[in-house]
Amino acid sequence: MSAQAHRTNGLSRSSPTGFEKNLHPLGSIFSKNLDNPPKHAFSRAFSFLFFPFFFSLLKMNERSVASKYLMAYYMKTFRIITHRLNQNYSEPHFFIMNKGLNSGKPLNEPCPNCFVCITTNENDKDFMYWLCFGLWKSKSFHYYLKGSVIPFITIGDIKKHLRDNECIASKHPQLFHQSIHHLKLLEVNEEKLKLSLKMINTAKKAIFYKLMNKTGVV
């Protein structure tokens, strides 16, 4: 073999230069500089990979906290207990029938068989009262009625049903308040109609009584 066979581009292998100087001592094809990268380069790479991930987690946490605060703002605090005769309540409250086909109906005054829903303020009381009213009007409580002779609803079922629907209503406060506004108007009109019917019945009785009095029947 000629002497030129031991040369590469005129350079002897006994005096490595250029690319050969950067070869790994053990013969790896990777550069020595890649095998032991400088610390500042590693720090930059770590920062580039880690901090975007960290900030994305931080933003997700901020959104989660914000959503919790939003739901806490809308969700109402209430508790339901069994009403006892002659028991008084200092906090805002209303009563809920728990026996008969009208179980779930909200009341301003107690009846012999009812629960009491106690809230922390008047706004929560109004919210829960009309939520209960809407569920009662739509016969939503009928699903939970038990008993074959006199149907009734348990305190556990009514708590769960009110809480589940309160969570749904709290997610759509504007729509809920619009619906409640219409319910209140209908309730007022219904009371007016009831009063009108009562006055009509009274007038009928008066006319008949007057007729009977003139004819000497009474």
CSV table of C-alpha atoms in Angstrom, one decimal, residues 15-204:
chain,number,residue,atom,x,y,z
A,15,SER,CA,-1.6,14.6,13.4
A,16,PRO,CA,-5.4,14.9,13.4
A,17,THR,CA,-6.9,18.2,12.5
A,18,GLY,CA,-10.3,19.5,11.5
A,19,PHE,CA,-13.2,17.1,11.9
A,20,GLU,CA,-11.0,14.5,13.5
A,21,LYS,CA,-10.2,16.8,16.4
A,22,ASN,CA,-13.8,16.9,17.4
A,23,LEU,CA,-14.3,13.1,17.4
A,24,HIS,CA,-15.1,11.4,20.7
A,25,PRO,CA,-12.0,9.7,22.2
A,26,LEU,CA,-13.7,6.3,22.1
A,27,GLY,CA,-14.5,6.6,18.5
A,28,SER,CA,-18.1,7.8,18.7
A,29,ILE,CA,-19.5,9.5,15.6
A,30,PHE,CA,-20.9,12.2,17.8
A,31,SER,CA,-19.0,15.3,18.6
A,32,LYS,CA,-17.3,15.7,22.0
A,33,ASN,CA,-19.1,19.0,22.4
A,34,LEU,CA,-22.4,17.3,22.1
A,35,ASP,CA,-21.4,14.7,24.7
A,36,ASN,CA,-20.7,17.3,27.3
A,37,PRO,CA,-22.7,20.4,26.4
A,38,PRO,CA,-21.9,23.7,28.1
A,39,LYS,CA,-24.0,24.5,31.3
A,40,HIS,CA,-25.4,27.7,30.0
A,41,ALA,CA,-26.7,26.0,26.8
A,42,PHE,CA,-28.4,23.3,28.9
A,43,SER,CA,-30.0,26.0,31.1
A,44,ARG,CA,-31.4,27.7,28.1
A,45,ALA,CA,-32.8,24.5,26.7
A,46,PHE,CA,-34.4,23.6,30.1
A,47,SER,CA,-36.0,27.1,30.4
A,48,PHE,CA,-37.3,26.8,26.9
A,49,LEU,CA,-38.9,23.4,27.6
A,50,PHE,CA,-40.1,23.8,31.2
A,51,PHE,CA,-41.4,27.4,31.6
A,52,PRO,CA,-44.0,27.3,28.8
A,53,PHE,CA,-45.3,24.1,30.4
A,54,PHE,CA,-45.2,25.7,33.9
A,55,PHE,CA,-47.1,28.8,32.7
A,56,SER,CA,-49.7,26.6,30.9
A,57,LEU,CA,-50.3,24.8,34.2
A,58,LEU,CA,-50.6,28.1,36.0
A,59,LYS,CA,-53.1,29.4,33.5
A,60,MET,CA,-55.2,26.2,33.9
A,61,ASN,CA,-55.1,26.6,37.7
A,62,GLU,CA,-56.2,30.3,37.4
A,63,ARG,CA,-59.1,29.3,35.2
A,64,SER,CA,-60.0,26.5,37.6
A,65,VAL,CA,-59.9,28.9,40.6
A,66,ALA,CA,-61.9,31.5,38.7
A,67,SER,CA,-64.6,29.0,37.7
A,68,LYS,CA,-64.8,27.9,41.4
A,69,TYR,CA,-65.2,31.4,42.6
A,70,LEU,CA,-67.8,32.0,39.9
A,71,MET,CA,-69.8,29.0,40.9
A,72,ALA,CA,-69.4,29.9,44.6
A,73,TYR,CA,-70.9,33.3,43.8
A,74,TYR,CA,-73.9,31.9,42.0
A,75,MET,CA,-74.6,28.8,44.1
A,76,LYS,CA,-76.8,29.2,47.1
A,77,THR,CA,-76.3,28.2,50.7
A,78,PHE,CA,-79.3,26.4,52.2
A,79,ARG,CA,-80.2,23.6,54.6
A,80,ILE,CA,-83.4,21.6,55.0
A,81,ILE,CA,-84.7,20.2,58.3
A,82,THR,CA,-88.0,18.8,59.5
A,83,HIS,CA,-90.3,21.4,60.9
A,84,ARG,CA,-91.3,21.0,64.5
A,85,LEU,CA,-94.5,22.4,66.0
A,86,ASN,CA,-94.1,25.9,67.5
A,87,GLN,CA,-90.5,26.1,66.4
A,88,ASN,CA,-89.3,29.5,65.3
A,89,TYR,CA,-86.5,30.5,62.9
A,90,SER,CA,-84.4,33.7,63.0
A,91,GLU,CA,-82.9,33.2,59.5
A,92,PRO,CA,-84.7,33.7,56.2
A,93,HIS,CA,-86.7,30.5,55.5
A,94,PHE,CA,-89.8,29.0,53.9
A,95,PHE,CA,-91.6,25.7,54.3
A,96,ILE,CA,-92.0,22.7,52.0
A,97,MET,CA,-94.9,20.2,52.1
A,98,ASN,CA,-93.7,16.6,52.4
A,99,LYS,CA,-96.9,14.6,52.3
A,100,GLY,CA,-99.6,14.2,49.7
A,101,LEU,CA,-99.6,14.8,45.9
A,102,ASN,CA,-98.5,18.4,46.6
A,103,SER,CA,-95.3,17.3,48.2
A,104,GLY,CA,-92.6,19.8,47.3
A,105,LYS,CA,-94.9,22.8,47.3
A,106,PRO,CA,-93.2,25.8,48.9
A,107,LEU,CA,-95.2,27.6,51.6
A,108,ASN,CA,-94.8,30.9,53.5
A,109,GLU,CA,-96.6,29.4,56.6
A,110,PRO,CA,-96.0,25.9,58.1
A,111,CYS,CA,-98.4,23.0,57.8
A,112,PRO,CA,-98.6,19.8,59.9
A,113,ASN,CA,-96.4,17.9,57.6
A,114,CYS,CA,-93.6,20.0,56.1
A,115,PHE,CA,-89.8,20.6,56.0
A,116,VAL,CA,-88.3,24.0,56.4
A,117,CYS,CA,-85.6,25.4,54.0
A,118,ILE,CA,-83.3,27.8,55.8
A,119,THR,CA,-81.0,30.2,54.0
A,120,THR,CA,-78.4,32.8,54.9
A,121,ASN,CA,-80.0,35.8,53.2
A,122,GLU,CA,-83.2,37.0,51.6
A,123,ASN,CA,-81.8,36.7,48.0
A,124,ASP,CA,-81.0,33.0,48.5
A,125,LYS,CA,-84.4,32.4,50.1
A,126,ASP,CA,-86.1,34.0,47.1
A,127,PHE,CA,-84.0,32.0,44.7
A,128,MET,CA,-84.7,28.7,46.4
A,129,TYR,CA,-88.4,29.4,47.0
A,130,TRP,CA,-89.0,30.0,43.3
A,131,LEU,CA,-86.8,27.1,42.2
A,132,CYS,CA,-88.9,24.9,44.5
A,133,PHE,CA,-92.1,26.4,43.1
A,134,GLY,CA,-91.1,25.7,39.5
A,135,LEU,CA,-90.2,22.1,40.3
A,136,TRP,CA,-93.5,21.6,42.1
A,137,LYS,CA,-95.5,23.2,39.3
A,138,SER,CA,-93.8,20.9,36.8
A,139,LYS,CA,-94.6,17.9,39.0
A,140,SER,CA,-90.8,17.2,39.2
A,141,PHE,CA,-91.2,15.9,42.8
A,142,HIS,CA,-93.6,13.2,41.8
A,143,TYR,CA,-90.8,10.9,40.8
A,144,TYR,CA,-89.6,10.8,44.4
A,145,LEU,CA,-93.0,10.1,46.0
A,146,LYS,CA,-93.2,7.0,48.2
A,147,GLY,CA,-96.1,5.2,49.9
A,148,SER,CA,-99.2,3.6,48.6
A,149,VAL,CA,-101.9,5.2,50.8
A,150,ILE,CA,-100.5,8.6,51.5
A,151,PRO,CA,-97.6,9.6,49.2
A,152,PHE,CA,-94.7,11.4,50.8
A,153,ILE,CA,-91.2,12.6,49.9
A,154,THR,CA,-88.1,12.0,52.1
A,155,ILE,CA,-85.8,14.8,53.3
A,156,GLY,CA,-82.9,13.1,51.6
A,157,ASP,CA,-84.6,13.1,48.2
A,158,ILE,CA,-85.8,16.7,48.4
A,159,LYS,CA,-82.3,17.9,49.4
A,160,LYS,CA,-80.7,16.1,46.5
A,161,HIS,CA,-83.3,17.2,44.0
A,162,LEU,CA,-83.1,20.8,45.0
A,163,ARG,CA,-79.3,20.8,45.1
A,164,ASP,CA,-79.0,19.2,41.7
A,165,ASN,CA,-81.4,21.7,40.1
A,166,GLU,CA,-79.9,24.6,42.0
A,167,CYS,CA,-76.5,23.8,40.4
A,168,ILE,CA,-78.1,23.8,37.0
A,169,ALA,CA,-80.0,27.0,37.6
A,170,SER,CA,-76.8,28.7,39.0
A,171,LYS,CA,-75.0,28.0,35.7
A,172,HIS,CA,-77.7,30.0,33.8
A,173,PRO,CA,-78.6,32.8,36.2
A,174,GLN,CA,-80.1,35.2,33.6
A,175,LEU,CA,-82.3,32.5,32.1
A,176,PHE,CA,-83.4,31.4,35.5
A,177,HIS,CA,-84.3,34.9,36.7
A,178,GLN,CA,-86.3,35.5,33.5
A,179,SER,CA,-88.2,32.3,34.1
A,180,ILE,CA,-88.9,33.3,37.7
A,181,HIS,CA,-90.1,36.7,36.6
A,182,HIS,CA,-92.7,35.1,34.4
A,183,LEU,CA,-93.7,32.6,37.1
A,184,LYS,CA,-94.3,35.5,39.5
A,185,LEU,CA,-96.4,37.3,37.0
A,186,LEU,CA,-98.5,34.2,36.4
A,187,GLU,CA,-98.8,33.6,40.1
A,188,VAL,CA,-100.2,37.1,40.6
A,189,ASN,CA,-102.7,36.7,37.8
A,190,GLU,CA,-103.7,33.3,39.1
A,191,GLU,CA,-104.4,34.9,42.6
A,192,LYS,CA,-106.5,37.6,40.9
A,193,LEU,CA,-108.5,35.0,39.0
A,194,LYS,CA,-109.1,33.1,42.2
A,195,LEU,CA,-110.3,36.2,43.9
A,196,SER,CA,-112.6,37.0,40.9
A,197,LEU,CA,-114.1,33.5,41.0
A,198,LYS,CA,-114.7,33.8,44.7
A,199,MET,CA,-116.5,37.1,44.2
A,200,ILE,CA,-118.5,35.6,41.4
A,201,ASN,CA,-119.6,32.7,43.6
A,202,THR,CA,-120.5,35.1,46.4
A,203,ALA,CA,-122.6,37.2,44.0
A,204,LYS,CA,-124.4,34.1,42.8
